[in-house]
mmCIF file of C-alpha atoms in Angstrom:
data_model
loop_
_atom_site.group_PDB
_atom_site.id
_atom_site.type_symbol
_atom_site.label_atom_id
_atom_site.label_comp_id
_atom_site.label_asym_id
_atom_site.label_seq_id
_atom_site.Cartn_x
_atom_site.Cartn_y
_atom_site.Cartn_z
ATOM 1 C CA MET A 242 6.653 29.950 12.673
ATOM 2 C CA SER A 243 4.080 29.707 9.866
ATOM 3 C CA ASN A 244 1.506 26.939 9.756
ATOM 4 C CA GLN A 245 3.188 25.443 6.690
ATOM 5 C CA GLN A 246 6.574 25.408 8.451
ATOM 6 C CA ALA A 247 4.982 23.670 11.444
ATOM 7 C CA ILE A 248 3.479 21.022 9.165
ATOM 8 C CA ALA A 249 6.772 20.449 7.345
ATOM 9 C CA GLN A 250 8.496 19.638 10.647
ATOM 10 C CA HIS A 251 6.454 16.442 10.908
ATOM 11 C CA PHE A 252 8.142 14.984 7.821
ATOM 12 C CA HIS A 253 11.711 14.160 6.859
ATOM 13 C CA GLU A 254 13.683 17.055 5.418
ATOM 14 C CA SER A 255 14.179 15.144 2.163
ATOM 15 C CA GLU A 256 10.400 15.260 1.682
ATOM 16 C CA GLY A 257 10.247 19.052 1.851
ATOM 17 C CA ASP A 258 9.666 19.596 -1.869
ATOM 18 C CA PHE A 259 6.842 17.078 -1.973
ATOM 19 C CA VAL A 260 5.204 18.565 1.136
ATOM 20 C CA LYS A 261 5.197 21.976 -0.570
ATOM 21 C CA GLN A 262 3.678 20.440 -3.708
ATOM 22 C CA ALA A 263 0.997 18.657 -1.693
ATOM 23 C CA LEU A 264 0.168 21.840 0.218
ATOM 24 C CA ASP A 265 -0.257 23.585 -3.115
ATOM 25 C CA TRP A 266 -2.728 20.897 -4.238
ATOM 26 C CA VAL A 267 -4.686 21.308 -1.012
ATOM 27 C CA ASN A 268 -4.783 25.081 -1.387
ATOM 28 C CA GLN A 269 -5.961 24.826 -5.000
ATOM 29 C CA ALA A 270 -8.826 22.518 -4.044
ATOM 30 C CA GLU A 271 -9.826 24.653 -1.056
ATOM 31 C CA ILE A 272 -9.517 28.128 -2.543
ATOM 32 C CA ASP A 273 -10.740 27.398 -6.074
ATOM 33 C CA TYR A 274 -13.414 24.881 -5.004
ATOM 34 C CA ARG A 275 -12.235 22.433 -7.641
ATOM 35 C CA LEU A 276 -10.952 18.921 -8.124
ATOM 36 C CA VAL A 277 -7.165 18.497 -8.179
ATOM 37 C CA LEU A 278 -5.757 15.365 -9.857
ATOM 38 C CA THR A 279 -2.157 14.278 -9.249
ATOM 39 C CA LYS A 280 0.242 11.990 -11.053
ATOM 40 C CA PHE A 281 0.918 8.500 -9.677
ATOM 41 C CA LEU A 282 2.133 8.603 -6.080
ATOM 42 C CA ASN A 283 3.785 5.999 -3.886
ATOM 43 C CA PRO A 284 2.300 4.966 -0.497
ATOM 44 C CA ARG A 285 4.403 7.396 1.533
ATOM 45 C CA GLN A 286 3.471 10.331 -0.701
ATOM 46 C CA ARG A 287 -0.208 9.435 -0.417
ATOM 47 C CA TYR A 288 0.124 9.247 3.365
ATOM 48 C CA ILE A 289 1.626 12.744 3.434
ATOM 49 C CA ALA A 290 -1.108 14.109 1.169
ATOM 50 C CA GLN A 291 -3.844 12.498 3.282
ATOM 51 C CA THR A 292 -2.298 13.936 6.450
ATOM 52 C CA LEU A 293 -2.419 17.423 4.945
ATOM 53 C CA VAL A 294 -5.954 17.020 3.594
ATOM 54 C CA ASN A 295 -7.161 15.880 7.022
ATOM 55 C CA GLN A 296 -6.232 19.280 8.430
ATOM 56 C CA HIS A 297 -8.677 21.051 6.123
ATOM 57 C CA ALA A 298 -12.365 20.712 6.927
ATOM 58 C CA GLY A 299 -14.491 20.470 3.812
ATOM 59 C CA LEU A 300 -11.914 18.603 1.721
ATOM 60 C CA LYS A 301 -11.621 14.924 0.855
ATOM 61 C CA MET A 302 -9.019 12.743 -0.830
ATOM 62 C CA LEU A 303 -9.682 9.663 -2.943
ATOM 63 C CA GLU A 304 -7.197 7.386 -4.681
ATOM 64 C CA ASP A 305 -7.202 4.893 -7.538
ATOM 65 C CA GLY A 306 -4.547 2.691 -9.132
ATOM 66 C CA ILE A 307 -6.888 0.314 -11.029
ATOM 67 C CA PHE A 308 -5.447 -2.809 -9.384
ATOM 68 C CA ASP A 309 -6.559 -3.985 -5.960
ATOM 69 C CA GLN A 310 -3.615 -3.492 -3.605
ATOM 70 C CA ALA A 311 -1.948 -1.163 -6.129
ATOM 71 C CA GLU A 312 1.287 0.355 -4.881
ATOM 72 C CA SER A 313 1.177 3.409 -7.174
ATOM 73 C CA LYS A 314 -2.043 5.391 -7.293
ATOM 74 C CA ARG A 315 -3.330 8.741 -8.497
ATOM 75 C CA ILE A 316 -5.169 10.859 -5.975
ATOM 76 C CA VAL A 317 -7.966 13.374 -6.251
ATOM 77 C CA ILE A 318 -8.314 16.185 -3.716
ATOM 78 C CA ALA A 319 -11.689 17.892 -3.868
ATOM 79 C CA PRO A 320 -14.330 19.712 -1.804
ATOM 80 C CA ASP A 321 -16.619 17.354 0.109
ATOM 81 C CA PHE A 322 -19.588 18.237 -2.085
ATOM 82 C CA TYR A 323 -17.803 17.192 -5.279
ATOM 83 C CA GLU A 324 -19.012 13.879 -6.696
ATOM 84 C CA VAL A 325 -15.801 12.162 -7.802
ATOM 85 C CA GLU A 326 -16.214 9.621 -10.615
ATOM 86 C CA GLU A 327 -13.906 6.931 -11.945
ATOM 87 C CA SER A 328 -13.294 8.973 -15.093
ATOM 88 C CA ASP A 329 -11.902 11.857 -13.010
ATOM 89 C CA PHE A 330 -8.747 9.833 -12.387
ATOM 90 C CA GLN A 331 -7.983 9.700 -16.147
ATOM 91 C CA LEU A 332 -6.631 6.174 -15.930
ATOM 92 C CA VAL A 333 -6.210 3.609 -18.687
ATOM 93 C CA LEU A 334 -5.428 -0.087 -18.343
ATOM 94 C CA LEU A 335 -3.131 -1.359 -21.094
ATOM 95 C CA GLU A 336 -2.425 -5.003 -21.815
ATOM 96 C CA LEU A 337 -0.033 -6.839 -24.088
ATOM 97 C CA THR A 338 0.510 -10.523 -24.721
ATOM 98 C CA PHE A 339 3.615 -12.483 -25.673
ATOM 99 C CA PRO A 340 4.263 -16.079 -26.806
ATOM 100 C CA VAL A 341 5.333 -17.577 -23.492
ATOM 101 C CA LYS A 342 6.671 -20.741 -25.184
ATOM 102 C CA PHE A 343 9.339 -18.773 -27.012
ATOM 103 C CA VAL A 344 10.114 -15.631 -24.983
ATOM 104 C CA SER A 345 9.632 -14.240 -21.503
ATOM 105 C CA LEU A 346 8.997 -10.770 -20.169
ATOM 106 C CA ARG A 347 9.575 -9.735 -16.593
ATOM 107 C CA HIS A 348 8.574 -6.714 -14.570
ATOM 108 C CA LYS A 349 12.022 -5.156 -14.950
ATOM 109 C CA ASP A 350 11.852 -5.539 -18.753
ATOM 110 C CA ILE A 351 8.632 -3.519 -18.941
ATOM 111 C CA LEU A 352 9.854 -0.920 -16.465
ATOM 112 C CA GLY A 353 13.139 -0.542 -18.333
ATOM 113 C CA ALA A 354 11.372 -0.025 -21.657
ATOM 114 C CA LEU A 355 9.120 2.661 -20.184
ATOM 115 C CA VAL A 356 11.912 4.535 -18.447
ATOM 116 C CA HIS A 357 14.162 4.277 -21.524
ATOM 117 C CA THR A 358 11.691 6.425 -23.487
ATOM 118 C CA GLY A 359 12.180 9.222 -20.974
ATOM 119 C CA LEU A 360 8.842 8.732 -19.232
ATOM 120 C CA ASP A 361 8.751 9.974 -15.671
ATOM 121 C CA ARG A 362 7.890 7.259 -13.154
ATOM 122 C CA SER A 363 4.917 9.308 -11.987
ATOM 123 C CA GLY A 364 3.270 8.929 -15.404
ATOM 124 C CA PHE A 365 2.445 5.249 -15.015
ATOM 125 C CA GLY A 366 1.409 3.021 -12.160
ATOM 126 C CA ASP A 367 1.757 -0.641 -11.327
ATOM 127 C CA ILE A 368 3.038 -3.193 -13.812
ATOM 128 C CA VAL A 369 1.612 -6.679 -13.344
ATOM 129 C CA VAL A 370 3.127 -9.585 -15.277
ATOM 130 C CA LYS A 371 1.699 -13.101 -15.535
ATOM 131 C CA GLU A 372 4.638 -14.917 -17.085
ATOM 132 C CA ASP A 373 2.913 -18.296 -17.247
ATOM 133 C CA ALA A 374 0.006 -16.784 -19.220
ATOM 134 C CA GLY A 375 2.145 -14.458 -21.342
ATOM 135 C CA GLN A 376 0.295 -11.320 -20.269
ATOM 136 C CA VAL A 377 1.310 -7.884 -19.041
ATOM 137 C CA GLN A 378 -0.959 -5.175 -17.664
ATOM 138 C CA LEU A 379 -0.041 -1.561 -17.011
ATOM 139 C CA ALA A 380 -1.904 1.295 -15.331
ATOM 140 C CA VAL A 381 -1.146 4.537 -17.148
ATOM 141 C CA ASP A 382 -2.028 8.220 -17.323
ATOM 142 C CA GLN A 383 -4.578 8.578 -20.143
ATOM 143 C CA PRO A 384 -2.659 11.222 -22.178
ATOM 144 C CA LEU A 385 0.376 8.912 -22.375
ATOM 145 C CA VAL A 386 -1.351 6.010 -24.132
ATOM 146 C CA GLY A 387 -0.528 7.235 -27.637
ATOM 147 C CA PHE A 388 3.084 7.924 -26.686
ATOM 148 C CA ILE A 389 3.558 4.430 -25.255
ATOM 149 C CA ARG A 390 2.054 2.771 -28.314
ATOM 150 C CA GLN A 391 4.273 4.806 -30.623
ATOM 151 C CA GLU A 392 7.552 4.656 -28.699
ATOM 152 C CA ILE A 393 7.445 1.118 -27.296
ATOM 153 C CA GLY A 394 6.832 -1.035 -30.336
ATOM 154 C CA ARG A 395 9.153 -3.761 -29.130
ATOM 155 C CA ILE A 396 10.486 -5.013 -25.801
ATOM 156 C CA GLY A 397 13.431 -7.325 -26.336
ATOM 157 C CA LYS A 398 12.267 -9.902 -28.880
ATOM 158 C CA VAL A 399 8.607 -9.146 -28.270
ATOM 159 C CA LYS A 400 6.700 -6.975 -30.715
ATOM 160 C CA THR A 401 4.203 -5.075 -28.631
ATOM 161 C CA ASP A 402 0.534 -4.536 -29.385
ATOM 162 C CA TRP A 403 -0.835 -2.478 -26.506
ATOM 163 C CA GLN A 404 -4.570 -2.966 -26.067
ATOM 164 C CA THR A 405 -6.883 -0.886 -23.896
ATOM 165 C CA ILE A 406 -9.004 -3.136 -21.700
ATOM 166 C CA SER A 407 -11.750 -2.706 -19.122
ATOM 167 C CA PHE A 408 -10.787 -2.285 -15.468
ATOM 168 C CA GLU A 409 -12.949 -5.280 -14.613
ATOM 169 C CA HIS A 410 -10.327 -7.453 -16.318
ATOM 170 C CA ALA A 411 -7.470 -6.141 -14.186
ATOM 171 C CA PHE A 412 -5.309 -8.868 -12.688
ATOM 172 C CA GLN A 413 -5.550 -9.619 -9.012
ATOM 173 C CA LYS A 414 -2.215 -8.624 -7.502
ATOM 174 C CA GLU A 415 -0.712 -11.127 -5.117
ATOM 175 C CA GLU A 416 0.202 -9.818 -1.695
ATOM 176 C CA ASP A 417 3.836 -10.706 -1.121
ATOM 177 C CA GLY A 418 4.273 -9.214 2.322
ATOM 178 C CA GLN A 419 3.173 -10.298 5.773
ATOM 179 C CA ASP A 420 2.399 -8.055 8.731
ATOM 180 C CA GLN A 421 4.723 -8.727 11.625
ATOM 181 C CA PHE A 422 4.678 -7.295 15.146
ATOM 182 C CA LEU A 423 8.131 -6.261 16.372
ATOM 183 C CA LEU A 424 9.570 -4.634 19.472
ATOM 184 C CA VAL A 425 12.377 -2.254 18.485
ATOM 185 C CA LYS A 426 14.668 -0.088 20.595
ATOM 186 C CA SER A 427 14.171 2.860 18.254
ATOM 187 C CA LEU A 428 13.000 3.734 14.758
ATOM 188 C CA ARG A 429 16.502 4.351 13.470
ATOM 189 C CA LEU A 430 16.990 2.979 9.971
ATOM 190 C CA ASP A 431 19.727 0.518 10.980
ATOM 191 C CA VAL A 432 17.705 -0.737 13.960
ATOM 192 C CA VAL A 433 14.609 -1.350 11.827
ATOM 193 C CA VAL A 434 16.558 -3.150 9.088
ATOM 194 C CA ALA A 435 18.329 -5.348 11.644
ATOM 195 C CA ALA A 436 15.080 -6.268 13.416
ATOM 196 C CA ALA A 437 13.051 -6.940 10.272
ATOM 197 C CA PHE A 438 15.605 -9.246 8.661
ATOM 198 C CA LYS A 439 17.149 -10.633 11.877
ATOM 199 C CA LEU A 440 20.575 -9.203 11.124
ATOM 200 C CA ALA A 441 23.387 -8.095 13.386
ATOM 201 C CA ARG A 442 23.320 -4.335 13.937
ATOM 202 C CA ALA A 443 26.771 -3.993 12.347
ATOM 203 C CA LYS A 444 25.558 -5.818 9.218
ATOM 204 C CA ALA A 445 22.528 -3.537 8.945
ATOM 205 C CA GLN A 446 24.717 -0.467 9.299
ATOM 206 C CA ALA A 447 27.050 -1.732 6.580
ATOM 207 C CA LEU A 448 24.095 -2.227 4.214
ATOM 208 C CA VAL A 449 22.939 1.333 4.826
ATOM 209 C CA THR A 450 26.328 3.014 4.456
ATOM 210 C CA SER A 451 27.129 1.020 1.307
ATOM 211 C CA GLY A 452 24.067 2.403 -0.497
ATOM 212 C CA SER A 453 22.130 -0.871 -0.454
ATOM 213 C CA VAL A 454 19.118 0.631 1.305
ATOM 214 C CA GLN A 455 16.424 2.894 -0.098
ATOM 215 C CA VAL A 456 13.797 4.780 1.846
ATOM 216 C CA ASN A 457 10.770 5.758 -0.200
ATOM 217 C CA TRP A 458 12.555 4.830 -3.436
ATOM 218 C CA THR A 459 15.607 7.015 -2.726
ATOM 219 C CA VAL A 460 18.985 5.732 -1.486
ATOM 220 C CA SER A 461 19.521 6.642 2.159
ATOM 221 C CA ASP A 462 22.964 6.148 3.700
ATOM 222 C CA GLN A 463 22.198 7.683 7.108
ATOM 223 C CA VAL A 464 22.073 4.917 9.704
ATOM 224 C CA ASP A 465 20.391 7.216 12.239
ATOM 225 C CA ARG A 466 17.593 8.327 9.927
ATOM 226 C CA GLN A 467 14.276 8.114 11.769
ATOM 227 C CA ILE A 468 11.610 5.979 10.105
ATOM 228 C CA SER A 469 8.038 7.312 9.963
ATOM 229 C CA LEU A 470 4.649 5.728 9.348
ATOM 230 C CA LYS A 471 4.222 4.385 5.807
ATOM 231 C CA ASP A 472 7.919 4.748 5.005
ATOM 232 C CA VAL A 473 8.943 2.012 2.585
ATOM 233 C CA ILE A 474 12.444 0.595 3.072
ATOM 234 C CA SER A 475 13.997 -1.532 0.327
ATOM 235 C CA VAL A 476 17.115 -3.543 1.171
ATOM 236 C CA ARG A 477 19.014 -5.040 -1.739
ATOM 237 C CA LYS A 478 18.930 -8.864 -1.730
ATOM 238 C CA TYR A 479 16.861 -8.949 1.464
ATOM 239 C CA GLY A 480 13.473 -7.446 0.703
ATOM 240 C CA ARG A 481 11.157 -4.610 1.616
ATOM 241 C CA ILE A 482 9.762 -3.189 4.859
ATOM 242 C CA CYS A 483 6.869 -0.815 5.453
ATOM 243 C CA LEU A 484 6.026 0.653 8.856
ATOM 244 C CA GLU A 485 2.272 0.135 9.103
ATOM 245 C CA SER A 486 1.405 1.176 12.649
ATOM 246 C CA LEU A 487 2.707 2.099 16.103
ATOM 247 C CA SER A 488 1.055 1.219 19.411
ATOM 248 C CA GLY A 489 3.080 2.763 22.204
ATOM 249 C CA GLN A 490 5.897 1.261 24.222
ATOM 250 C CA SER A 491 6.468 -1.948 26.122
ATOM 251 C CA LYS A 492 7.272 -2.168 29.822
ATOM 252 C CA LYS A 493 10.941 -2.276 28.825
ATOM 253 C CA ASP A 494 10.554 0.955 26.821
ATOM 254 C CA LYS A 495 10.727 -0.721 23.445
ATOM 255 C CA ILE A 496 8.552 0.587 20.621
ATOM 256 C CA LYS A 497 5.618 -1.601 19.606
ATOM 257 C CA ALA A 498 5.383 -1.587 15.821
ATOM 258 C CA VAL A 499 3.778 -3.519 12.995
ATOM 259 C CA PHE A 500 5.804 -3.826 9.798
ATOM 260 C CA ASN A 501 4.756 -5.318 6.500
ATOM 261 C CA ILE A 502 7.780 -7.356 5.409
ATOM 262 C CA ILE A 503 8.578 -8.911 2.045
ATOM 263 C CA HIS A 504 11.486 -11.343 2.023
ATOM 264 C CA ARG A 505 13.452 -11.801 -1.202
#
């Protein structure tokens, strides 16, 4: 078994393509002695990349998503000696305003407008909306700024005027979730969902098999799927779960785990 095959076994089979991509980034940085910049990645993808980087002495990984507590961030993989600067992440913070007395914009409105243009989700980061102030901020890949300004001239009834602003004016994101210690019989998807939202096991299984559950932003209908560190589970109408840490087993052989849970 090759080293890369051994590494891939530590991750879910559905993550195989991303693991290969991340290994390629690591190899580029190590062999070519250069900085490698990625698109926006979710927390699980960044965890995988960091795990791979940690196995290579002489390499480091840094991340930036502009906002404190950003969910989507770009990462840089580089040799230890490389001095990484803010400009290396090629990030831009865009802002638009709207007359809150007459119209409203929500997160899903902005996301829908971006996706409707054909933009890949990895091309832009977090969207932060302050509805009461009539302001929207968006972290974006620098080369896409012109495209966004040209293609998204209106969102609903709002005529957009995207302005580039300094990172120091980025909104403070509110932390919705709370860390909660749980004892679970296993890390099966249905068991975790049931424990986090205090549901009957049968109800959790029904949510999974009906397509109401996503793992790392992809629908997962396998009730026995094993959850790993930093996996993000979204359950329609209930909320979101992220496995933050594991600390062994209890005297009754239950798994000690800390989950960050957001209730809808």
